[in-house]
Amino acid sequence: MVEGCEVAVIGMAGRFPGADSIDRLWRNLCDGLESITFFTRDELRAAGVAAQELADPDYVPANGILLGVEDFAAEFFGFTAREAQITDPQHRLFLECAWEALEDAGYDGASHGGPVGVYAGVNRNTYVYNLLSHPDLLRAVGGVQVVVASDKDYLAARVSYKLDLHGPSIVVQTACSTSLVAVHLAVQGLLAGDCDMALAGGVSVLFPQVRGYRYTPDGIYSPDGHCRAFDAAAAGTLNGNGLGIVVLKRLEQALADGDHVYAVIKGTAVNNDGALKVGFTAPSIAGQAQVIRAAQAVAGVEPSTIGYVEAHGTGTALGDPIEVAALAEVFGAAAADRPTCAIGSVKTHLGHLDTAAGVTGLIVAVLALARRRLPPSLHYSSPNPRIDFARSPFYVNTELRPWENNGLPRRAAVSSFGLGGTNAHAVLEEAPAAAAGARPSRPWQLLLLSARTPAALEQATRNLAGSLAAKPEHDFADVAFTLQTGRRRFEQRRALVCNGAEDAARALAALDPERVLTQARQQGEPWVVFLFPGQGAQYAGMGRQLYDAEPLFREQIDACAELLVPLLGLDLRRVLYPPPEEAAAAAGRLRETALTQPALFSVEYALARLWMEWGIAPEAMAGHSLGEYVAACLAGVFSLADALALVAARGRLMQGLAAGGMLAVNLAAAELAPDLGSGLDLAAVNGPRQCVVAGAEQEIEELAATLRRRGVRCRRLGTSHAFHSRLVEPVLGAFAAELARIELQPPRRRFLSSLSGGWVDAPMATDPGYWLRQLRETVRFGDALDTLLAEPGRIVLEVGPGQTLGELVRQHPGGAQAVAVLPSLRRPEERVPDQA
């Protein structure tokens, strides 16, 4: 095998008799179930089978049927009802399974980024006979549309169109070997660089399904509706309906991308028997042996290392002996007269799936490798006397058994031979072992779901909850990653932050609205707005768990702390995140304005950088008082060093002011104005009916008592420094000197002024006088919210400790216009982990 020429199977989907999924197929195989339906005479008569056929003693009332073929998610795939009505159900089913296979691989083909190919084949269209009995319908839709909806030529192209795939779209038709030939061509396309990922498979559904067949001696059909591959009583096979698709990628790329690899295709080959056989439909030992030998040469493996062959295995008197003879010619005799290679045929379970037979055999072999178990082949009791098993390395595996290995990788082979002599063979190997050691991941993960309709979202939620409960061993971080990046995004959306599969399954089952967020996506892309709180939002240990767990957050806090050391005369980290024995003292120091403001700035700046690193960039920002400095720094008005210098000076100067208090009052500014004496001032206007008053402690207490007697809601915000305009006057000269040392730049991101409530433009941002007024005058955060919420479609993210600003948004008359209002960190009294 040439290095780099191996191909990984990273996704699978299919529907088979008795199995609506790959997992169900495997369970049926392991349980030894035969999924053939035997019909009663009444069922056949009701389905339109003629009395003459029913009276024929050679009529066998058996078929491998596929349930649900009449169902189709037409709206999901953008079909009108009439388009769906005239489209061959084989095309419809293949389209649905193509979607499922890509989801199983963890990809949305449309957003994959590279070309995705489709290589596929389909059986003849028998559904068209139904259309021909409705001439009015055919006239209404027109001949061209009927052809496009019915003809084999459009199977692959329709999948590429509906799923927005841009690789080769090739229809393959080689009778029974069609789908394994499609796999071979997909492998070639991947290795040639025609596509980065490929879907390959086939579909065969013949109508009516409720029907039997007429047995002919020495023909290809079984006399009793059972396929007895390799058995002495083998006399033929029977039809089955189904389809299968595999998703393929170059192994090297799949491993680099972290894909789940079911198994590896080491080599494939395709040929034709030519004329050296007894008839056009007869098999050839020479042709089959040549294709097996060619595939092994491509794979670079010795036959003795192959432990299982999923054979063509039709159970015909002529076909089985020729197939085993061809295999034996390549594999040679058994070592020490002991059989070493199991052989089986899924046709004994399902019947012959025709154009889907080859990929079905491939799927079975892949599952055997992935599960390390050999599935049983049914209806075998004694060998066909024309097969010399004793002089071959093969034995028919008749029971489920562990697949032991001898120190080498487990390997399997798959054969598929078409009427007319087009042969295909593939050599597979088990997936390489996962890299040692668990990959680092966060304990808390974000699960995302979306669907086209609310009902579909509920079903998807139930499906995910059930899957997580049933398969808790799956890597939960991988589950979250795939849901975030490997799924198409639809209008109905749901999100959940959770800690592990068990927690997720419980929360999804309960649909707790406090944890499970559900919303329909609005037209257009919503803005993300960052809101930065001001002084008063701080608490001891804010962001501590992020500092411990998130490298980027820690780097930003460290950078701020180091720049602040000469400005504060201490390491801010000893106050923010002290050792346990210093926690009480540090909490007290954090209430000092000289440390509060640099601490708040540092945490909010680090949080914002973390969100931006994760791809959540703000279209706009707003800050409450001190918070505006964070917005300005992120907008490029200040460098980080200059912003920290200003904030440190601001905090130090304000700490020198007279001690006072602050009171939040649920009144409009005009209603509150008569109650403000000379020692009180509006410190902030946070909305139409909420103000913050600052002033001397005694006057604050008197105002609170007066308002409460009148039934006005108000609450103390703790002791602070009375930074209303009268008391701030003495510090303005010193702060102006700090501003004079800094070069102010025009903003590169939009942010709102807490002074005017409008957008900060270049003249404002670069005017030192603006920043002096911003310190001295009333904070008009409510006016900023008026501007921000004037239009719908905003996602408001509070970037800082607590949830004060988010509450103000919700209370604002325009708050309902916001798509969502979300916090970044917990409230002080909450015990929710910072990572969540």
mmCIF file of C-alpha atoms in Angstrom, residues 191-452:
data_model
loop_
_atom_site.group_PDB
_atom_site.id
_atom_site.type_symbol
_atom_site.label_atom_id
_atom_site.label_comp_id
_atom_site.label_asym_id
_atom_site.label_seq_id
_atom_site.Cartn_x
_atom_site.Cartn_y
_atom_site.Cartn_z
ATOM 1 C CA LEU A 191 -6.889 9.823 -4.150
ATOM 2 C CA ALA A 192 -6.848 11.839 -7.384
ATOM 3 C CA GLY A 193 -7.911 14.990 -5.533
ATOM 4 C CA ASP A 194 -11.257 15.299 -7.330
ATOM 5 C CA CYS A 195 -12.941 15.681 -3.943
ATOM 6 C CA ASP A 196 -12.054 15.969 -0.259
ATOM 7 C CA MET A 197 -14.920 13.784 0.893
ATOM 8 C CA ALA A 198 -17.233 11.416 -0.954
ATOM 9 C CA LEU A 199 -20.553 9.660 -0.557
ATOM 10 C CA ALA A 200 -20.771 6.275 -2.240
ATOM 11 C CA GLY A 201 -23.551 3.712 -2.380
ATOM 12 C CA GLY A 202 -26.610 2.399 -4.100
ATOM 13 C CA VAL A 203 -30.352 1.909 -3.789
ATOM 14 C CA SER A 204 -32.755 -0.739 -5.004
ATOM 15 C CA VAL A 205 -36.492 -0.629 -4.296
ATOM 16 C CA LEU A 206 -38.772 -2.369 -6.776
ATOM 17 C CA PHE A 207 -42.545 -1.975 -6.754
ATOM 18 C CA PRO A 208 -44.850 -3.467 -5.784
ATOM 19 C CA GLN A 209 -43.029 -4.741 -2.724
ATOM 20 C CA VAL A 210 -45.821 -7.106 -1.742
ATOM 21 C CA ARG A 211 -45.067 -9.704 -4.365
ATOM 22 C CA GLY A 212 -43.247 -12.960 -4.810
ATOM 23 C CA TYR A 213 -41.435 -14.539 -7.732
ATOM 24 C CA ARG A 214 -41.522 -17.664 -9.851
ATOM 25 C CA TYR A 215 -38.917 -20.300 -9.128
ATOM 26 C CA THR A 216 -37.138 -21.809 -12.136
ATOM 27 C CA PRO A 217 -34.898 -24.860 -11.638
ATOM 28 C CA ASP A 218 -31.207 -24.010 -12.040
ATOM 29 C CA GLY A 219 -32.085 -20.299 -12.064
ATOM 30 C CA ILE A 220 -30.885 -17.620 -9.688
ATOM 31 C CA TYR A 221 -33.979 -17.645 -7.446
ATOM 32 C CA SER A 222 -34.479 -19.880 -4.411
ATOM 33 C CA PRO A 223 -37.330 -22.405 -4.415
ATOM 34 C CA ASP A 224 -38.457 -21.558 -0.875
ATOM 35 C CA GLY A 225 -37.602 -17.912 -0.187
ATOM 36 C CA HIS A 226 -34.369 -18.614 1.719
ATOM 37 C CA CYS A 227 -30.808 -17.894 0.582
ATOM 38 C CA ARG A 228 -28.515 -20.757 1.665
ATOM 39 C CA ALA A 229 -25.115 -19.441 0.686
ATOM 40 C CA PHE A 230 -22.395 -22.152 0.434
ATOM 41 C CA ASP A 231 -24.761 -24.833 1.730
ATOM 42 C CA ALA A 232 -25.396 -28.213 0.136
ATOM 43 C CA ALA A 233 -29.059 -27.244 -0.281
ATOM 44 C CA ALA A 234 -28.275 -23.871 -1.906
ATOM 45 C CA ALA A 235 -30.502 -23.318 -4.918
ATOM 46 C CA GLY A 236 -30.612 -19.564 -5.351
ATOM 47 C CA THR A 237 -31.379 -16.243 -3.745
ATOM 48 C CA LEU A 238 -34.347 -13.852 -3.681
ATOM 49 C CA ASN A 239 -34.889 -10.152 -4.090
ATOM 50 C CA GLY A 240 -34.578 -7.673 -1.284
ATOM 51 C CA ASN A 241 -35.078 -3.910 -1.174
ATOM 52 C CA GLY A 242 -32.747 -1.479 0.531
ATOM 53 C CA LEU A 243 -29.994 1.054 0.259
ATOM 54 C CA GLY A 244 -26.680 1.952 1.820
ATOM 55 C CA ILE A 245 -24.267 4.872 1.735
ATOM 56 C CA VAL A 246 -20.776 5.317 3.148
ATOM 57 C CA VAL A 247 -18.920 8.599 3.625
ATOM 58 C CA LEU A 248 -15.246 8.398 2.705
ATOM 59 C CA LYS A 249 -12.221 10.604 3.286
ATOM 60 C CA ARG A 250 -8.485 10.105 2.857
ATOM 61 C CA LEU A 251 -7.306 8.469 6.063
ATOM 62 C CA GLU A 252 -4.495 10.942 6.627
ATOM 63 C CA GLN A 253 -6.936 13.837 6.435
ATOM 64 C CA ALA A 254 -9.583 12.081 8.529
ATOM 65 C CA LEU A 255 -7.104 11.529 11.346
ATOM 66 C CA ALA A 256 -5.886 15.121 11.116
ATOM 67 C CA ASP A 257 -9.498 16.344 11.297
ATOM 68 C CA GLY A 258 -10.314 14.178 14.318
ATOM 69 C CA ASP A 259 -13.010 12.220 12.459
ATOM 70 C CA HIS A 260 -14.476 9.025 13.852
ATOM 71 C CA VAL A 261 -13.066 6.269 11.641
ATOM 72 C CA TYR A 262 -15.146 3.096 11.422
ATOM 73 C CA ALA A 263 -12.612 1.231 9.291
ATOM 74 C CA VAL A 264 -10.001 1.784 6.586
ATOM 75 C CA ILE A 265 -10.240 0.847 2.921
ATOM 76 C CA LYS A 266 -6.752 -0.414 2.075
ATOM 77 C CA GLY A 267 -7.381 -1.159 -1.584
ATOM 78 C CA THR A 268 -10.083 -1.691 -4.206
ATOM 79 C CA ALA A 269 -10.163 -3.054 -7.727
ATOM 80 C CA VAL A 270 -12.666 -3.422 -10.558
ATOM 81 C CA ASN A 271 -12.521 -5.562 -13.736
ATOM 82 C CA ASN A 272 -14.665 -7.566 -16.152
ATOM 83 C CA ASP A 273 -14.703 -11.249 -16.967
ATOM 84 C CA GLY A 274 -14.536 -10.666 -20.690
ATOM 85 C CA ALA A 275 -15.613 -13.516 -22.960
ATOM 86 C CA LEU A 276 -13.901 -16.439 -21.185
ATOM 87 C CA LYS A 277 -17.038 -17.869 -19.572
ATOM 88 C CA VAL A 278 -19.975 -20.000 -20.614
ATOM 89 C CA GLY A 279 -22.416 -17.141 -21.059
ATOM 90 C CA PHE A 280 -23.017 -13.425 -20.568
ATOM 91 C CA THR A 281 -24.619 -13.843 -17.133
ATOM 92 C CA ALA A 282 -22.282 -16.625 -15.958
ATOM 93 C CA PRO A 283 -19.489 -15.950 -13.427
ATOM 94 C CA SER A 284 -15.806 -16.579 -14.126
ATOM 95 C CA ILE A 285 -13.158 -17.995 -11.795
ATOM 96 C CA ALA A 286 -10.406 -16.222 -13.697
ATOM 97 C CA GLY A 287 -12.133 -12.840 -13.663
ATOM 98 C CA GLN A 288 -13.008 -12.991 -9.989
ATOM 99 C CA ALA A 289 -9.543 -14.218 -8.972
ATOM 100 C CA GLN A 290 -7.927 -11.415 -10.961
ATOM 101 C CA VAL A 291 -9.954 -8.656 -9.271
ATOM 102 C CA ILE A 292 -9.290 -10.124 -5.796
ATOM 103 C CA ARG A 293 -5.571 -10.336 -6.522
ATOM 104 C CA ALA A 294 -5.530 -6.773 -7.876
ATOM 105 C CA ALA A 295 -7.267 -5.344 -4.790
ATOM 106 C CA GLN A 296 -4.823 -7.129 -2.497
ATOM 107 C CA ALA A 297 -1.902 -5.791 -4.509
ATOM 108 C CA VAL A 298 -3.225 -2.247 -4.140
ATOM 109 C CA ALA A 299 -3.779 -2.818 -0.428
ATOM 110 C CA GLY A 300 -0.308 -4.292 0.018
ATOM 111 C CA VAL A 301 -1.505 -7.085 2.311
ATOM 112 C CA GLU A 302 -0.929 -10.806 2.354
ATOM 113 C CA PRO A 303 -4.064 -12.951 1.946
ATOM 114 C CA SER A 304 -3.176 -14.806 5.127
ATOM 115 C CA THR A 305 -3.751 -11.596 7.149
ATOM 116 C CA ILE A 306 -7.423 -11.341 6.082
ATOM 117 C CA GLY A 307 -9.734 -12.845 8.681
ATOM 118 C CA TYR A 308 -13.176 -12.352 7.146
ATOM 119 C CA VAL A 309 -14.685 -12.238 3.654
ATOM 120 C CA GLU A 310 -18.136 -10.763 3.136
ATOM 121 C CA ALA A 311 -18.835 -12.707 -0.018
ATOM 122 C CA HIS A 312 -21.100 -12.052 -2.975
ATOM 123 C CA GLY A 313 -22.733 -15.258 -1.721
ATOM 124 C CA THR A 314 -25.934 -15.563 -3.749
ATOM 125 C CA GLY A 315 -26.438 -19.208 -2.827
ATOM 126 C CA THR A 316 -26.701 -20.382 -6.423
ATOM 127 C CA ALA A 317 -25.500 -23.823 -7.430
ATOM 128 C CA LEU A 318 -23.053 -22.343 -9.937
ATOM 129 C CA GLY A 319 -22.101 -19.046 -8.304
ATOM 130 C CA ASP A 320 -20.964 -20.157 -4.845
ATOM 131 C CA PRO A 321 -18.454 -22.846 -6.004
ATOM 132 C CA ILE A 322 -16.935 -20.436 -8.519
ATOM 133 C CA GLU A 323 -16.639 -17.664 -5.911
ATOM 134 C CA VAL A 324 -14.898 -19.874 -3.348
ATOM 135 C CA ALA A 325 -12.638 -21.368 -6.048
ATOM 136 C CA ALA A 326 -11.578 -17.860 -7.123
ATOM 137 C CA LEU A 327 -10.898 -16.853 -3.521
ATOM 138 C CA ALA A 328 -8.919 -20.025 -2.884
ATOM 139 C CA GLU A 329 -6.823 -19.432 -5.990
ATOM 140 C CA VAL A 330 -5.633 -16.146 -4.482
ATOM 141 C CA PHE A 331 -5.599 -17.076 -0.777
ATOM 142 C CA GLY A 332 -4.029 -20.508 -1.256
ATOM 143 C CA ALA A 333 -4.453 -23.516 1.019
ATOM 144 C CA ALA A 334 -5.081 -23.273 4.733
ATOM 145 C CA ALA A 335 -1.976 -23.266 6.922
ATOM 146 C CA ALA A 336 -1.604 -26.579 8.771
ATOM 147 C CA ASP A 337 -4.930 -27.691 7.300
ATOM 148 C CA ARG A 338 -6.774 -25.347 9.670
ATOM 149 C CA PRO A 339 -9.303 -22.809 8.307
ATOM 150 C CA THR A 340 -8.284 -19.289 9.241
ATOM 151 C CA CYS A 341 -10.676 -17.015 7.356
ATOM 152 C CA ALA A 342 -14.395 -16.736 8.073
ATOM 153 C CA ILE A 343 -16.733 -16.287 5.135
ATOM 154 C CA GLY A 344 -20.359 -15.212 5.113
ATOM 155 C CA SER A 345 -23.085 -13.508 3.127
ATOM 156 C CA VAL A 346 -25.549 -10.897 4.336
ATOM 157 C CA LYS A 347 -27.883 -12.075 1.563
ATOM 158 C CA THR A 348 -28.852 -14.956 3.840
ATOM 159 C CA HIS A 349 -30.448 -12.330 6.127
ATOM 160 C CA LEU A 350 -31.830 -9.786 3.660
ATOM 161 C CA GLY A 351 -32.018 -11.289 0.207
ATOM 162 C CA HIS A 352 -30.174 -9.857 -2.783
ATOM 163 C CA LEU A 353 -30.323 -6.041 -2.734
ATOM 164 C CA ASP A 354 -29.153 -5.803 -6.342
ATOM 165 C CA THR A 355 -27.638 -2.338 -6.976
ATOM 166 C CA ALA A 356 -27.336 -1.845 -3.201
ATOM 167 C CA ALA A 357 -25.836 -5.293 -2.509
ATOM 168 C CA GLY A 358 -22.151 -4.362 -2.708
ATOM 169 C CA VAL A 359 -22.293 -1.404 -0.326
ATOM 170 C CA THR A 360 -24.445 -3.432 2.064
ATOM 171 C CA GLY A 361 -21.737 -6.092 2.171
ATOM 172 C CA LEU A 362 -19.149 -3.361 2.729
ATOM 173 C CA ILE A 363 -21.174 -1.920 5.617
ATOM 174 C CA VAL A 364 -21.412 -5.367 7.230
ATOM 175 C CA ALA A 365 -17.647 -5.859 6.963
ATOM 176 C CA VAL A 366 -16.992 -2.377 8.357
ATOM 177 C CA LEU A 367 -19.285 -3.062 11.312
ATOM 178 C CA ALA A 368 -17.583 -6.396 11.963
ATOM 179 C CA LEU A 369 -14.211 -4.642 12.090
ATOM 180 C CA ALA A 370 -15.495 -1.793 14.246
ATOM 181 C CA ARG A 371 -17.317 -4.093 16.709
ATOM 182 C CA ARG A 372 -14.620 -6.822 16.542
ATOM 183 C CA ARG A 373 -17.224 -9.526 16.104
ATOM 184 C CA LEU A 374 -17.973 -11.932 13.263
ATOM 185 C CA PRO A 375 -21.683 -12.007 12.327
ATOM 186 C CA PRO A 376 -23.329 -15.321 11.511
ATOM 187 C CA SER A 377 -24.274 -16.413 7.986
ATOM 188 C CA LEU A 378 -27.673 -18.134 8.035
ATOM 189 C CA HIS A 379 -29.037 -21.416 6.641
ATOM 190 C CA TYR A 380 -25.747 -23.281 6.528
ATOM 191 C CA SER A 381 -25.583 -26.838 7.819
ATOM 192 C CA SER A 382 -23.326 -28.749 5.417
ATOM 193 C CA PRO A 383 -21.012 -27.544 2.638
ATOM 194 C CA ASN A 384 -21.951 -27.469 -1.012
ATOM 195 C CA PRO A 385 -20.271 -30.617 -2.358
ATOM 196 C CA ARG A 386 -18.853 -28.621 -5.261
ATOM 197 C CA ILE A 387 -16.928 -26.382 -2.811
ATOM 198 C CA ASP A 388 -13.638 -27.784 -1.547
ATOM 199 C CA PHE A 389 -13.553 -26.034 1.822
ATOM 200 C CA ALA A 390 -11.132 -28.666 3.174
ATOM 201 C CA ARG A 391 -8.340 -27.465 0.889
ATOM 202 C CA SER A 392 -9.029 -23.769 1.438
ATOM 203 C CA PRO A 393 -8.467 -21.393 4.359
ATOM 204 C CA PHE A 394 -12.214 -20.628 4.566
ATOM 205 C CA TYR A 395 -15.004 -21.681 6.877
ATOM 206 C CA VAL A 396 -18.603 -20.487 6.873
ATOM 207 C CA ASN A 397 -19.214 -18.572 10.082
ATOM 208 C CA THR A 398 -22.583 -19.660 11.493
ATOM 209 C CA GLU A 399 -22.625 -18.009 14.909
ATOM 210 C CA LEU A 400 -21.792 -14.638 16.426
ATOM 211 C CA ARG A 401 -18.296 -14.830 17.809
ATOM 212 C CA PRO A 402 -15.526 -12.481 18.966
ATOM 213 C CA TRP A 403 -13.050 -11.661 16.231
ATOM 214 C CA GLU A 404 -9.732 -12.624 17.693
ATOM 215 C CA ASN A 405 -6.548 -11.385 16.077
ATOM 216 C CA ASN A 406 -2.996 -12.631 16.092
ATOM 217 C CA GLY A 407 -1.245 -9.377 16.831
ATOM 218 C CA LEU A 408 -1.877 -7.959 13.366
ATOM 219 C CA PRO A 409 -4.658 -5.505 12.523
ATOM 220 C CA ARG A 410 -7.989 -7.185 11.769
ATOM 221 C CA ARG A 411 -8.668 -7.234 8.038
ATOM 222 C CA ALA A 412 -11.700 -8.059 5.931
ATOM 223 C CA ALA A 413 -12.523 -8.338 2.248
ATOM 224 C CA VAL A 414 -15.726 -7.690 0.314
ATOM 225 C CA SER A 415 -16.729 -9.064 -3.074
ATOM 226 C CA SER A 416 -19.512 -7.981 -5.404
ATOM 227 C CA PHE A 417 -20.008 -9.463 -8.864
ATOM 228 C CA GLY A 418 -22.448 -8.071 -11.405
ATOM 229 C CA LEU A 419 -24.425 -9.906 -14.048
ATOM 230 C CA GLY A 420 -22.452 -9.234 -17.200
ATOM 231 C CA GLY A 421 -19.133 -9.736 -15.470
ATOM 232 C CA THR A 422 -18.205 -6.419 -13.827
ATOM 233 C CA ASN A 423 -16.462 -7.501 -10.641
ATOM 234 C CA ALA A 424 -15.453 -5.408 -7.613
ATOM 235 C CA HIS A 425 -13.392 -6.293 -4.554
ATOM 236 C CA ALA A 426 -12.272 -4.274 -1.535
ATOM 237 C CA VAL A 427 -9.775 -4.951 1.246
ATOM 238 C CA LEU A 428 -10.480 -3.327 4.618
ATOM 239 C CA GLU A 429 -8.605 -2.919 7.882
ATOM 240 C CA GLU A 430 -9.750 -1.970 11.357
ATOM 241 C CA ALA A 431 -9.379 1.683 12.291
ATOM 242 C CA PRO A 432 -6.042 2.713 13.788
ATOM 243 C CA ALA A 433 -5.959 2.952 17.555
ATOM 244 C CA ALA A 434 -6.880 6.331 18.981
ATOM 245 C CA ALA A 435 -4.018 8.479 20.208
ATOM 246 C CA ALA A 436 -3.015 7.602 23.763
ATOM 247 C CA GLY A 437 -4.347 9.846 26.508
ATOM 248 C CA ALA A 438 -7.517 11.868 26.601
ATOM 249 C CA ARG A 439 -7.569 15.142 24.725
ATOM 250 C CA PRO A 440 -8.070 18.165 26.964
ATOM 251 C CA SER A 441 -11.628 19.468 27.076
ATOM 252 C CA ARG A 442 -13.788 21.584 29.310
ATOM 253 C CA PRO A 443 -16.072 19.948 31.878
ATOM 254 C CA TRP A 444 -18.910 22.233 30.765
ATOM 255 C CA GLN A 445 -20.030 22.065 27.152
ATOM 256 C CA LEU A 446 -22.510 23.885 24.939
ATOM 257 C CA LEU A 447 -24.995 21.657 23.109
ATOM 258 C CA LEU A 448 -26.750 23.162 20.108
ATOM 259 C CA LEU A 449 -29.767 21.832 18.233
ATOM 260 C CA SER A 450 -31.723 23.235 15.331
ATOM 261 C CA ALA A 451 -34.589 22.126 13.116
ATOM 262 C CA ARG A 452 -36.900 23.499 10.475
#
